[in-house]
Amino acid sequence: MIYLDSAATTLQKPKMVASATAWAVNHLASPGRGGHRPAMAAAETAFSCRAAAARLFHVDDPERVVFTFNATHGLNIAIKTLARPGSRVVVSGYEHNAVTRPLHALGVQLRVARGRLFDRQAVLEDFRRELDRGADLAVCTHVSNVFGFILPIENIAALCREREVPLIIDASQSAGCLPLDFQALGAAFAAMPGHKGLYGPQGTGLLLCGADPDPLLEGGTGSESKRQAMPEFLPDRLEAGTHNIAGIAGLLEGLRFLERQGVEKIGEKESQLIRGLGKRLGTLPGTEVFLAGDPEAQAGVLSFRLRGRDCEELGEVLGKRGFALRAGLHCAPLAHETAGTLETGTLRASVSAFNTERETGQFLRAVREIAGPRH
């Protein structure tokens, strides 16, 4: 199988991720739940993971790195801390349902800074206009999970700082693939999954906290047990219940892999692979490829469609040929609405540090064979 669905999950992990996860199952207990060796080792592993993330994302205090189940969990914490019914919230036109559904449930006044696909300046100007109308909160994805469009997050963050509007960043597709300096951005929160660009196991995630969050869950923390309210201090305030310590041990190895390889190096490789694939796909008759003209605007995610072919059906055909990718709306109908692909959806190919040009070449040949008889 050739795996081209890393925007969903990086199935190919560094070997140490699986080894560390398996080892933790029988050797690590729960952090903060005892002074015995397995509990203390678990606490050390958890802190090492926070510290590695703090270094990678420039967070001044590792205790402001909170473990979550996934990016959706972190985004819900951040949104429900800062938004209230009737809040004026500005989002980009490329947000995932992990952002839009919590906002919808809260009953906010949602305003969309759409901007044309791959036009970073247009997105920035739309954000400026919407923020200047008055806003209580802004939420923005760093990279579109559908199109790989890299939004100008540094400039958007600067607009928010100037207007004192708190910003939540969805780093689901950028964490581990693009540099992210949390201190420099001055964001209130940034949420990310562990199982994508951080190469950790599913069921892990991180929330970087620049603002003071409200708990989404209440329960045991191993601290201040007499108190019936959640602790005021991080990370305990947000980490009720038993940690996924096996997942955290695996995530730590994913972060160490990124430190060794270099985030920028990985991102450059992914962008080159996907741009090369996109340019060659674009030469096939009847193929519509959504590819940025500016290399700086394209991450390792590519959407395309074939004229007259159902995307879901084509995805199944490719799957039977041994190619793993995703078809449909990708849990991001707003992005498809912005790009004009809501009625059809798209096929999405996405790469990781473990993909090769040979694999993308094989994929191209398969699409050419499938498309050929009809064009």
Coordinates of C-alpha atoms in Angstrom, one line a residue:
M1 CA 0.0 0.0 0.0
I2 CA 1.1 3.6 -0.7
Y3 CA -0.2 5.8 2.0
L4 CA -1.2 9.3 1.0
D5 CA -3.6 10.2 3.8
S6 CA -1.3 11.8 6.4
A7 CA -3.6 14.8 6.7
A8 CA -5.9 12.4 8.5
T9 CA -3.2 10.4 10.4
T10 CA 0.5 9.8 9.8
L11 CA 0.2 6.0 9.7
Q12 CA 3.9 5.7 9.0
K13 CA 5.7 6.5 12.3
P14 CA 9.3 6.5 13.5
K15 CA 10.0 3.0 15.0
M16 CA 10.6 4.4 18.5
V17 CA 7.0 5.7 18.7
A18 CA 5.5 2.2 18.6
S19 CA 8.3 0.9 20.9
A20 CA 7.8 3.6 23.5
T21 CA 4.0 3.2 23.5
A22 CA 4.2 -0.5 23.9
W23 CA 6.9 -0.3 26.7
A24 CA 4.8 2.3 28.6
V25 CA 1.8 0.0 28.8
N26 CA 3.7 -2.4 31.2
H27 CA 6.1 0.0 32.8
L28 CA 4.4 3.4 33.4
A29 CA 1.5 4.0 35.9
S30 CA -0.3 7.3 36.2
P31 CA 1.6 10.6 36.8
G32 CA 0.7 12.4 40.0
R33 CA -0.9 9.3 41.5
G34 CA 1.8 7.9 43.7
G35 CA 5.4 8.1 44.8
H36 CA 6.3 4.6 43.6
R37 CA 8.7 4.1 40.7
P38 CA 6.1 3.4 37.9
A39 CA 4.2 6.6 38.8
M40 CA 7.3 8.7 39.1
A41 CA 8.6 7.4 35.8
A42 CA 5.2 8.3 34.2
A43 CA 5.5 11.8 35.6
E44 CA 9.0 12.2 34.2
T45 CA 7.8 11.0 30.8
A46 CA 4.9 13.5 30.8
F47 CA 7.1 16.4 31.8
S48 CA 9.7 15.4 29.1
C49 CA 6.9 15.5 26.5
R50 CA 5.7 18.9 27.7
A51 CA 9.3 20.2 27.6
A52 CA 10.0 18.9 24.1
A53 CA 6.8 20.5 22.8
A54 CA 7.6 23.8 24.6
R55 CA 11.0 23.8 22.9
L56 CA 9.6 23.0 19.5
F57 CA 6.8 25.6 19.6
H58 CA 8.5 28.3 21.8
V59 CA 6.3 28.1 24.8
D60 CA 8.0 29.8 27.8
D61 CA 6.7 27.4 30.4
P62 CA 6.3 23.6 29.8
E63 CA 3.3 23.6 32.2
R64 CA 1.4 25.7 29.8
V65 CA 1.5 22.7 27.4
V66 CA -1.6 20.7 28.1
F67 CA -2.3 17.2 27.0
T68 CA -5.6 16.6 25.1
F69 CA -7.2 13.7 23.4
N70 CA -6.9 15.4 19.9
A71 CA -7.0 18.8 18.4
T72 CA -10.8 18.9 18.6
H73 CA -10.6 18.5 22.4
G74 CA -8.2 21.4 22.6
L75 CA -10.2 23.6 20.3
N76 CA -13.3 23.0 22.4
I77 CA -11.5 24.1 25.5
A78 CA -10.1 27.2 23.9
I79 CA -13.4 28.2 22.2
K80 CA -15.6 27.6 25.2
T81 CA -13.1 29.6 27.4
L82 CA -13.3 32.7 25.1
A83 CA -16.6 32.6 23.3
R84 CA -20.1 33.1 24.7
P85 CA -23.6 33.2 23.1
G86 CA -23.7 36.3 20.9
S87 CA -19.9 36.8 20.8
R88 CA -18.6 38.3 17.6
V89 CA -16.2 35.7 16.2
V90 CA -14.2 36.0 13.0
V91 CA -12.9 32.8 11.3
S92 CA -11.2 32.1 8.0
G93 CA -13.1 30.5 5.1
Y94 CA -11.1 27.3 5.5
E95 CA -12.1 26.1 9.0
H96 CA -12.7 22.5 10.0
N97 CA -15.9 21.4 11.8
A98 CA -13.8 21.1 14.9
V99 CA -14.0 24.9 14.9
T100 CA -17.3 25.7 13.3
R101 CA -19.5 23.2 15.2
P102 CA -18.5 24.4 18.7
L103 CA -19.1 28.0 17.6
H104 CA -22.5 27.0 16.1
A105 CA -23.5 25.2 19.3
L106 CA -22.6 28.3 21.4
G107 CA -24.7 30.6 19.2
V108 CA -22.1 33.2 18.3
Q109 CA -22.3 35.8 15.7
L110 CA -20.0 34.2 13.1
R111 CA -18.3 36.2 10.4
V112 CA -16.2 34.6 7.8
A113 CA -13.0 36.1 6.3
R114 CA -13.1 34.0 3.1
G115 CA -10.4 35.3 0.8
R116 CA -9.8 33.4 -2.5
L117 CA -8.1 30.1 -2.4
F118 CA -4.3 30.4 -2.2
D119 CA -4.5 34.3 -2.1
R120 CA -2.9 35.0 1.2
Q121 CA -3.2 38.8 0.8
A122 CA -7.0 38.5 0.1
V123 CA -7.4 36.4 3.3
L124 CA -5.4 39.0 5.3
E125 CA -7.5 41.9 3.9
D126 CA -10.7 40.1 4.7
F127 CA -9.6 39.4 8.2
R128 CA -8.6 43.1 8.6
R129 CA -12.1 44.2 7.4
E130 CA -14.0 41.8 9.7
L131 CA -11.8 42.6 12.7
D132 CA -12.4 46.3 12.1
R133 CA -16.1 45.8 12.3
G134 CA -15.6 44.8 15.9
A135 CA -14.7 41.3 17.2
D136 CA -14.5 39.5 20.5
L137 CA -12.5 36.5 19.2
A138 CA -10.7 35.2 16.1
V139 CA -10.1 31.6 15.2
C140 CA -7.9 30.6 12.2
T141 CA -6.4 27.5 10.8
H142 CA -2.8 27.7 10.0
V143 CA -3.1 25.2 7.0
S144 CA -6.3 24.1 5.3
N145 CA -6.8 20.4 5.8
V146 CA -8.5 20.2 2.3
F147 CA -6.2 22.2 0.1
G148 CA -2.9 22.6 1.9
F149 CA -3.3 26.4 1.7
I150 CA -0.9 28.0 4.2
L151 CA -2.7 31.0 5.6
P152 CA -0.7 34.1 6.7
I153 CA -1.0 33.3 10.4
E154 CA 1.8 35.6 11.5
N155 CA 0.1 38.6 9.8
I156 CA -3.3 37.6 11.1
A157 CA -1.9 37.3 14.6
A158 CA -0.4 40.8 14.3
L159 CA -3.8 42.2 13.3
C160 CA -5.3 40.5 16.3
R161 CA -2.6 41.8 18.7
E162 CA -3.0 45.4 17.4
R163 CA -6.8 45.2 18.1
E164 CA -6.5 43.3 21.3
V165 CA -8.6 40.5 19.9
P166 CA -7.7 37.0 21.3
L167 CA -6.7 34.5 18.6
I168 CA -7.1 30.7 18.6
I169 CA -4.9 28.9 16.1
D170 CA -5.9 25.5 14.7
A171 CA -2.4 24.0 14.0
S172 CA -3.7 20.5 13.1
Q173 CA -2.1 20.5 9.7
S174 CA 1.0 22.7 10.4
A175 CA 2.3 21.4 13.7
G176 CA 5.5 19.4 12.9
C177 CA 5.4 20.6 9.2
L178 CA 5.8 24.3 9.5
P179 CA 7.6 26.5 12.1
L180 CA 5.2 27.8 14.8
D181 CA 6.5 30.3 17.3
F182 CA 3.8 30.5 19.9
Q183 CA 5.4 33.3 21.9
A184 CA 6.0 35.5 18.8
L185 CA 2.4 35.0 17.6
G186 CA 0.9 36.1 21.0
A187 CA -2.1 33.8 20.5
A188 CA -4.4 32.9 23.3
F189 CA -4.3 29.2 22.4
A190 CA -3.0 26.9 19.7
A191 CA -4.4 23.4 19.4
M192 CA -2.9 20.4 17.6
P193 CA -3.3 16.6 17.3
G194 CA -0.5 14.2 18.3
H195 CA -1.3 11.8 15.5
K196 CA -0.6 13.9 12.4
G197 CA 2.6 15.9 11.9
L198 CA 3.9 15.2 15.4
Y199 CA 4.0 11.4 14.5
G200 CA 2.4 10.3 17.8
P201 CA -0.3 7.8 18.5
Q202 CA -4.0 8.5 17.9
G203 CA -5.8 9.8 21.1
T204 CA -3.1 12.3 21.8
G205 CA -3.0 16.1 21.3
L206 CA -1.6 19.3 22.8
L207 CA -3.1 22.7 23.7
L208 CA -0.7 25.6 24.1
C209 CA -2.1 28.1 26.5
G210 CA -1.2 31.8 26.3
A211 CA -4.5 32.7 28.1
D212 CA -6.0 31.2 31.3
P213 CA -8.4 28.5 30.2
D214 CA -11.7 27.2 31.7
P215 CA -11.9 23.4 32.3
L216 CA -14.0 21.4 29.9
L217 CA -14.0 18.4 32.3
E218 CA -13.9 18.2 36.1
G219 CA -12.5 15.4 38.1
G220 CA -9.4 14.0 39.8
T221 CA -6.0 15.5 39.1
G222 CA -3.9 14.0 41.9
S223 CA -3.5 17.6 43.3
E224 CA -5.6 19.7 45.8
S225 CA -7.8 16.7 46.4
K226 CA -9.8 18.4 49.3
R227 CA -10.8 21.2 47.0
Q228 CA -14.1 20.6 45.1
A229 CA -13.3 23.1 42.3
M230 CA -10.6 22.3 39.7
P231 CA -7.1 23.6 40.5
E232 CA -6.3 27.1 39.3
F233 CA -2.9 26.1 38.0
L234 CA -1.9 24.5 34.7
P235 CA -1.7 21.8 33.5
D236 CA -3.8 20.3 36.3
R237 CA -6.7 22.7 35.6
L238 CA -7.4 21.0 32.2
E239 CA -6.2 17.4 32.8
A240 CA -9.0 15.7 34.8
G241 CA -8.8 12.0 35.0
T242 CA -6.2 9.4 34.0
H243 CA -3.7 10.4 31.3
N244 CA -3.1 8.4 28.2
I245 CA 0.4 7.9 29.4
A246 CA 1.2 5.2 26.8
G247 CA 0.2 7.7 24.0
I248 CA 2.2 10.4 25.7
A249 CA 5.3 8.2 25.7
G250 CA 4.8 7.6 22.0
L251 CA 4.2 11.3 21.4
L252 CA 7.4 12.2 23.1
E253 CA 9.3 10.0 20.6
G254 CA 7.5 11.7 17.8
L255 CA 8.6 15.1 19.1
R256 CA 12.2 13.8 19.4
F257 CA 12.1 12.6 15.8
L258 CA 11.0 16.2 14.7
E259 CA 13.9 17.7 16.8
R260 CA 16.4 15.4 15.1
Q261 CA 15.0 15.8 11.5
G262 CA 14.1 19.5 11.7
V263 CA 10.6 20.8 11.1
E264 CA 11.6 23.1 8.2
K265 CA 13.4 20.2 6.4
I266 CA 10.3 18.0 6.7
G267 CA 8.0 20.8 5.5
E268 CA 10.2 21.5 2.5
K269 CA 10.2 17.9 1.5
E270 CA 6.4 17.5 1.8
S271 CA 5.8 20.7 -0.2
Q272 CA 8.1 19.7 -2.9
L273 CA 6.6 16.2 -3.2
I274 CA 3.0 17.6 -3.3
R275 CA 3.8 20.4 -5.7
G276 CA 5.6 18.0 -8.1
L277 CA 2.6 15.6 -7.9
G278 CA 0.1 18.5 -8.5
K279 CA 1.9 19.8 -11.5
R280 CA 2.0 16.4 -13.2
L281 CA -1.6 15.7 -12.3
G282 CA -2.5 19.0 -13.9
T283 CA -1.3 17.7 -17.3
L284 CA -3.9 14.9 -17.4
P285 CA -6.9 15.8 -19.5
G286 CA -10.0 16.5 -17.5
T287 CA -8.1 16.8 -14.2
E288 CA -8.7 19.9 -12.0
V289 CA -5.9 20.4 -9.5
F290 CA -6.0 22.9 -6.7
L291 CA -2.4 24.0 -6.4
A292 CA -0.9 27.2 -5.2
G293 CA 1.0 29.3 -7.7
D294 CA 3.2 30.5 -4.8
P295 CA 5.3 27.7 -3.2
E296 CA 5.1 29.5 0.1
A297 CA 1.3 29.0 0.2
Q298 CA 1.3 25.2 -0.3
A299 CA 1.9 22.6 2.4
G300 CA 2.0 18.8 1.8
V301 CA -1.8 18.5 1.1
L302 CA -3.3 18.5 -2.4
S303 CA -6.9 18.3 -3.6
F304 CA -8.0 17.4 -7.1
R305 CA -11.0 16.0 -9.0
L306 CA -11.7 14.4 -12.4
R307 CA -14.4 15.8 -14.7
G308 CA -17.4 13.5 -14.8
R309 CA -16.1 11.2 -12.0
D310 CA -17.6 10.9 -8.5
C311 CA -14.8 11.6 -6.0
E312 CA -16.0 9.0 -3.5
E313 CA -16.2 6.3 -6.2
L314 CA -12.7 7.3 -7.6
G315 CA -11.3 7.1 -4.0
E316 CA -12.6 3.6 -3.7
V317 CA -11.1 2.5 -7.0
L318 CA -7.7 3.9 -6.0
G319 CA -8.0 2.2 -2.7
K320 CA -8.5 -1.2 -4.4
R321 CA -5.3 -0.5 -6.3
G322 CA -3.4 0.0 -3.1
F323 CA -3.4 3.8 -2.7
A324 CA -4.7 5.3 0.6
L325 CA -6.2 8.8 0.3
R326 CA -9.4 10.6 1.2
A327 CA -12.4 11.7 -0.8
G328 CA -15.4 13.9 0.1
L329 CA -15.7 17.0 2.1
H330 CA -13.0 16.2 4.7
C331 CA -15.1 17.5 7.7
A332 CA -14.6 21.0 6.3
P333 CA -17.7 22.1 4.3
L334 CA -16.8 25.8 4.9
A335 CA -13.5 25.3 3.0
H336 CA -15.2 23.6 0.1
E337 CA -17.9 26.4 0.0
T338 CA -15.1 29.0 -0.1
A339 CA -13.3 27.2 -3.0
G340 CA -16.5 26.3 -4.9
T341 CA -16.2 22.5 -4.5
L342 CA -19.0 21.9 -2.0
E343 CA -21.2 20.0 -4.4
T344 CA -18.6 17.6 -5.5
G345 CA -16.0 17.4 -2.8
T346 CA -12.4 16.5 -3.8
L347 CA -9.9 13.8 -3.7
R348 CA -7.1 14.6 -1.3
A349 CA -3.6 13.3 -1.3
S350 CA -1.3 14.2 1.6
V351 CA 2.2 13.2 2.4
S352 CA 4.6 12.9 5.4
A353 CA 8.3 12.7 6.0
F354 CA 8.2 9.0 5.0
N355 CA 6.8 9.4 1.4
T356 CA 9.0 9.3 -1.7
E357 CA 9.0 10.6 -5.3
R358 CA 8.7 7.0 -6.4
E359 CA 5.4 6.6 -4.5
T360 CA 3.9 9.8 -5.9
G361 CA 5.0 8.7 -9.4
Q362 CA 3.2 5.4 -9.0
F363 CA 0.1 7.2 -7.8
L364 CA 0.3 9.5 -10.9
R365 CA 0.4 6.5 -13.2
A366 CA -2.6 4.9 -11.5
V367 CA -4.7 8.1 -11.9
R368 CA -3.6 8.4 -15.5
E369 CA -4.7 4.8 -16.2
I370 CA -8.1 5.4 -14.5
A371 CA -8.7 8.7 -16.2
G372 CA -7.4 7.7 -19.6
P373 CA -10.3 5.8 -21.2
R374 CA -12.8 8.6 -20.3
H375 CA -10.7 11.5 -21.7

